[in-house]
Short mmCIF file of C-alpha atoms in Angstrom, two decimals:
data_model
loop_
_atom_site.label_atom_id
_atom_site.label_comp_id
_atom_site.label_asym_id
_atom_site.label_seq_id
_atom_site.Cartn_x
_atom_site.Cartn_y
_atom_site.Cartn_z
CA MET B 131 -0.01 -0.20 0.06
CA ALA B 132 1.23 3.89 -0.94
CA ASP B 133 0.11 5.29 2.90
CA ASP B 134 -0.74 3.28 6.00
CA HIS B 135 -4.55 3.42 6.56
CA THR B 136 -4.98 1.22 9.06
CA ASP B 137 -6.67 4.02 10.69
CA VAL B 138 -9.52 4.03 7.92
CA GLN B 139 -9.37 0.52 8.20
CA GLU B 140 -9.92 -0.25 11.75
CA PHE B 141 -13.24 2.20 11.34
CA PHE B 142 -14.35 0.37 8.47
CA THR B 143 -13.06 -2.96 9.74
CA ALA B 144 -15.15 -2.22 13.05
CA ARG B 145 -18.46 -1.12 11.26
CA ALA B 146 -18.86 -2.65 8.29
CA ALA B 147 -21.22 -5.88 9.70
CA ASP B 148 -24.19 -3.15 10.01
CA TRP B 149 -22.96 -0.13 7.53
CA ASP B 150 -25.85 -1.05 5.16
CA THR B 151 -28.77 -1.04 8.34
CA ARG B 152 -27.03 2.03 9.59
CA PHE B 153 -27.96 4.10 5.85
CA PRO B 154 -30.68 1.88 4.77
CA ASP B 155 -32.31 4.63 2.66
CA ASP B 156 -29.37 6.10 0.81
CA GLY B 157 -30.13 3.80 -2.60
CA PRO B 158 -32.23 6.20 -4.32
CA ALA B 159 -29.66 8.60 -4.07
CA TYR B 160 -26.97 6.41 -4.93
CA ALA B 161 -28.86 5.48 -8.57
CA ALA B 162 -29.46 9.65 -9.16
CA ALA B 163 -25.77 9.98 -9.14
CA VAL B 164 -24.53 7.05 -10.53
CA HIS B 165 -27.33 8.37 -13.57
CA GLU B 166 -26.04 11.57 -13.37
CA LEU B 167 -22.13 10.01 -14.40
CA GLY B 168 -23.61 9.71 -17.90
CA LEU B 169 -22.47 6.15 -18.29
CA ARG B 170 -23.41 4.39 -21.56
CA PRO B 171 -23.81 0.37 -22.15
CA GLY B 172 -20.22 -1.05 -22.29
CA ASP B 173 -18.38 1.13 -20.46
CA ALA B 174 -15.70 0.03 -17.87
CA VAL B 175 -16.09 2.31 -14.49
CA LEU B 176 -14.52 2.41 -10.97
CA ASP B 177 -16.51 2.38 -7.90
CA ALA B 178 -13.58 3.95 -5.77
CA GLY B 179 -13.73 3.01 -1.56
CA CYS B 180 -16.87 0.79 -2.94
CA GLY B 181 -17.44 -0.01 1.08
CA THR B 182 -20.47 -2.67 0.52
CA GLY B 183 -20.86 -1.68 -2.69
CA ARG B 184 -24.10 -0.33 -2.05
CA ALA B 185 -23.21 2.04 -6.50
CA LEU B 186 -22.54 -1.08 -7.77
CA PRO B 187 -26.01 -2.41 -8.81
CA PRO B 188 -26.70 1.10 -11.06
CA LEU B 189 -23.74 0.78 -12.36
CA ARG B 190 -24.00 -2.33 -13.56
CA ASP B 191 -27.03 -1.24 -14.74
CA ALA B 192 -25.51 1.25 -16.38
CA VAL B 193 -23.31 0.17 -18.46
CA GLY B 194 -25.34 -3.11 -18.91
CA PRO B 195 -24.16 -6.37 -19.36
CA ALA B 196 -21.28 -5.70 -22.14
CA GLY B 197 -19.95 -3.44 -20.01
CA THR B 198 -16.60 -3.00 -16.78
CA VAL B 199 -17.71 -2.74 -13.16
CA ILE B 200 -14.81 -2.56 -10.75
CA GLY B 201 -15.33 -2.12 -7.31
CA VAL B 202 -11.73 -1.31 -4.97
CA ASP B 203 -11.81 -1.46 -1.55
CA VAL B 204 -8.40 -1.03 1.44
CA THR B 205 -10.61 -2.43 3.89
CA ALA B 206 -11.36 -6.34 2.96
CA ALA B 207 -14.72 -6.35 6.04
CA MET B 208 -15.79 -4.11 3.73
CA LEU B 209 -15.37 -5.97 0.72
CA ALA B 210 -17.20 -8.97 2.94
CA ALA B 211 -20.26 -7.16 3.69
CA ALA B 212 -20.63 -6.30 -0.39
CA VAL B 213 -20.85 -10.05 -0.91
CA ARG B 214 -22.91 -11.12 1.65
CA ALA B 215 -25.12 -8.25 0.27
CA GLY B 216 -25.08 -9.83 -2.65
CA ARG B 217 -23.95 -7.33 -4.72
CA GLY B 218 -20.58 -8.40 -5.93
CA GLY B 219 -22.42 -10.05 -9.05
CA SER B 220 -22.24 -6.30 -9.88
CA GLY B 221 -18.91 -5.54 -10.90
CA ALA B 222 -14.96 -8.02 -9.87
CA LEU B 223 -14.23 -6.76 -5.93
CA LEU B 224 -10.85 -6.21 -5.50
CA LEU B 225 -8.85 -5.41 -2.39
CA ALA B 226 -6.48 -2.29 -3.63
CA ASP B 227 -5.35 1.25 -2.65
CA VAL B 228 -6.87 4.14 -4.40
CA ALA B 229 -3.84 5.58 -4.66
CA ARG B 230 -1.96 2.78 -6.86
CA LEU B 231 -4.19 1.05 -8.62
CA PRO B 232 -3.64 -2.08 -10.18
CA LEU B 233 -4.77 -0.86 -13.78
CA ARG B 234 -3.56 0.47 -16.79
CA ASP B 235 -3.44 4.00 -18.05
CA GLY B 236 -6.62 5.23 -19.20
CA VAL B 237 -8.49 1.87 -19.83
CA LEU B 238 -12.02 3.65 -17.83
CA ASP B 239 -14.20 5.84 -18.84
CA ALA B 240 -15.08 7.08 -15.42
CA VAL B 241 -14.89 7.03 -11.50
CA PHE B 242 -17.67 7.03 -8.60
CA GLY B 243 -16.68 7.59 -5.46
CA ALA B 244 -18.69 7.60 -3.28
CA GLY B 245 -17.72 9.84 0.77
CA LEU B 246 -13.54 9.21 -0.46
CA ILE B 247 -12.49 12.63 -0.62
CA SER B 248 -12.71 12.86 3.34
CA HIS B 249 -10.52 9.73 3.00
CA LEU B 250 -7.59 9.97 0.79
CA PRO B 251 -4.71 10.50 3.18
CA ARG B 252 -2.58 12.74 -0.01
CA PRO B 253 -6.04 14.18 -2.16
CA ALA B 254 -3.59 16.03 -5.34
CA ASP B 255 -1.92 12.90 -5.66
CA ASP B 256 -4.40 10.31 -5.19
CA LEU B 257 -6.56 12.07 -7.69
CA ARG B 258 -4.41 12.54 -9.86
CA GLU B 259 -3.75 8.36 -9.90
CA LEU B 260 -7.70 8.50 -10.46
CA ALA B 261 -7.22 10.73 -13.74
CA ARG B 262 -3.99 7.86 -15.06
CA VAL B 263 -7.10 5.26 -15.13
CA VAL B 264 -9.27 7.43 -16.96
CA ARG B 265 -9.28 8.35 -20.47
CA PRO B 266 -9.21 11.43 -21.56
CA GLY B 267 -12.85 13.10 -21.96
CA GLY B 268 -13.88 10.16 -18.87
CA ARG B 269 -15.49 11.76 -16.11
CA LEU B 270 -15.66 12.06 -12.13
CA ALA B 271 -18.29 11.74 -9.89
CA LEU B 272 -17.77 12.38 -6.22
CA PHE B 273 -20.56 11.97 -4.28
CA HIS B 274 -22.13 11.70 -1.05
CA PRO B 275 -25.61 11.11 0.14
CA ILE B 276 -25.95 14.60 2.19
CA GLY B 277 -24.28 17.46 1.81
CA ARG B 278 -21.44 18.84 4.05
CA ALA B 279 -23.42 20.75 6.53
CA ALA B 280 -25.97 17.81 7.08
CA LEU B 281 -23.14 15.14 7.51
CA ALA B 282 -21.04 17.94 9.98
CA ALA B 283 -24.13 18.34 12.81
CA ARG B 284 -24.67 14.32 12.38
CA HIS B 285 -21.26 13.79 13.75
CA GLY B 286 -21.18 16.92 15.59
CA ARG B 287 -19.27 19.55 13.79
CA GLN B 288 -20.14 22.60 12.05
CA VAL B 289 -18.32 22.88 8.27
CA THR B 290 -15.26 24.59 8.03
CA ALA B 291 -13.52 26.80 5.55
CA ASP B 292 -10.48 24.58 4.86
CA ASP B 293 -13.07 21.24 3.96
CA LEU B 294 -11.95 20.38 0.45
CA ARG B 295 -14.89 19.21 -1.09
CA ALA B 296 -16.10 23.34 -0.14
CA GLU B 297 -16.00 24.59 -3.89
CA PRO B 298 -13.41 27.15 -3.83
CA ASN B 299 -11.33 24.23 -2.48
CA LEU B 300 -12.33 21.24 -4.19
CA ARG B 301 -11.93 22.80 -7.91
CA PRO B 302 -8.36 24.07 -8.28
CA LEU B 303 -7.52 20.29 -6.30
CA LEU B 304 -9.07 19.13 -8.79
CA GLY B 305 -7.80 20.37 -11.59
CA ARG B 306 -4.12 19.98 -10.20
CA SER B 307 -4.97 16.38 -10.44
CA GLY B 308 -6.43 16.27 -13.83
CA TRP B 309 -9.66 16.74 -13.83
CA ARG B 310 -11.94 19.87 -14.67
CA MET B 311 -15.17 20.49 -12.56
CA VAL B 312 -18.13 20.78 -14.75
CA SER B 313 -20.67 20.84 -11.92
CA TYR B 314 -21.12 21.64 -7.96
CA ALA B 315 -23.98 20.80 -5.84
CA ASP B 316 -23.95 20.82 -2.31
CA GLU B 317 -27.28 20.35 -0.52
CA GLY B 318 -29.15 19.37 2.30
CA HIS B 319 -30.04 15.66 -0.32
CA ARG B 320 -26.71 15.06 -1.56
CA PHE B 321 -23.30 16.42 -2.50
CA LEU B 322 -22.15 15.45 -5.71
CA ALA B 323 -19.53 17.16 -7.92
CA LEU B 324 -18.83 15.95 -11.44
CA ALA B 325 -15.57 16.49 -13.31
CA VAL B 326 -13.71 15.77 -16.90
CA ARG B 327 -10.69 14.14 -17.30
CA ASP B 328 -7.83 16.51 -18.33
CA GLU B 329 -6.59 16.22 -22.11
CA ARG B 330 -3.60 16.17 -20.78
CA GLN B 331 -1.60 12.99 -19.66
CA TYR B 332 -1.10 12.34 -16.34
#
């Protein structure tokens, strides 16, 4: 692994078994975000930090039987929970670090990342690695089923100006990492930033 993910692994391993029951109503939000990613039948898409695989079925629906769906997570217990939930059939599951993906350059059409960015130890480098495996013009969706303010309130915190997901921070971060942001929504019921892979090579 490129970075020490012990804290992330411990956090999610302890919560993997009941993760889906804690958030039982997120399915429609995931499906809507996948729809906005604009996938086509036959596309190849990565669910980066896939967790229990809640995005995998809508991703499979979007790309169809001829498409490719890959779910990557650094926590084995979350991947095991995805299999128990019956989502393993929607895509290939890989235990891997998004900072060092076992994928060729430009092999994907899109990346979907739910709740991903707050867990990236080196955000610019890690987003650049995602850009590496996506073809020029491919797309990235950074998603959360609730907005920043609602998420902060859930954890008893306030939204701060240094939050990487704030538009003034996220837009230049993506720009330095091989992506161009094309839309940004931070609402009570969702967070969704969409970006396009830059034509330059990363």
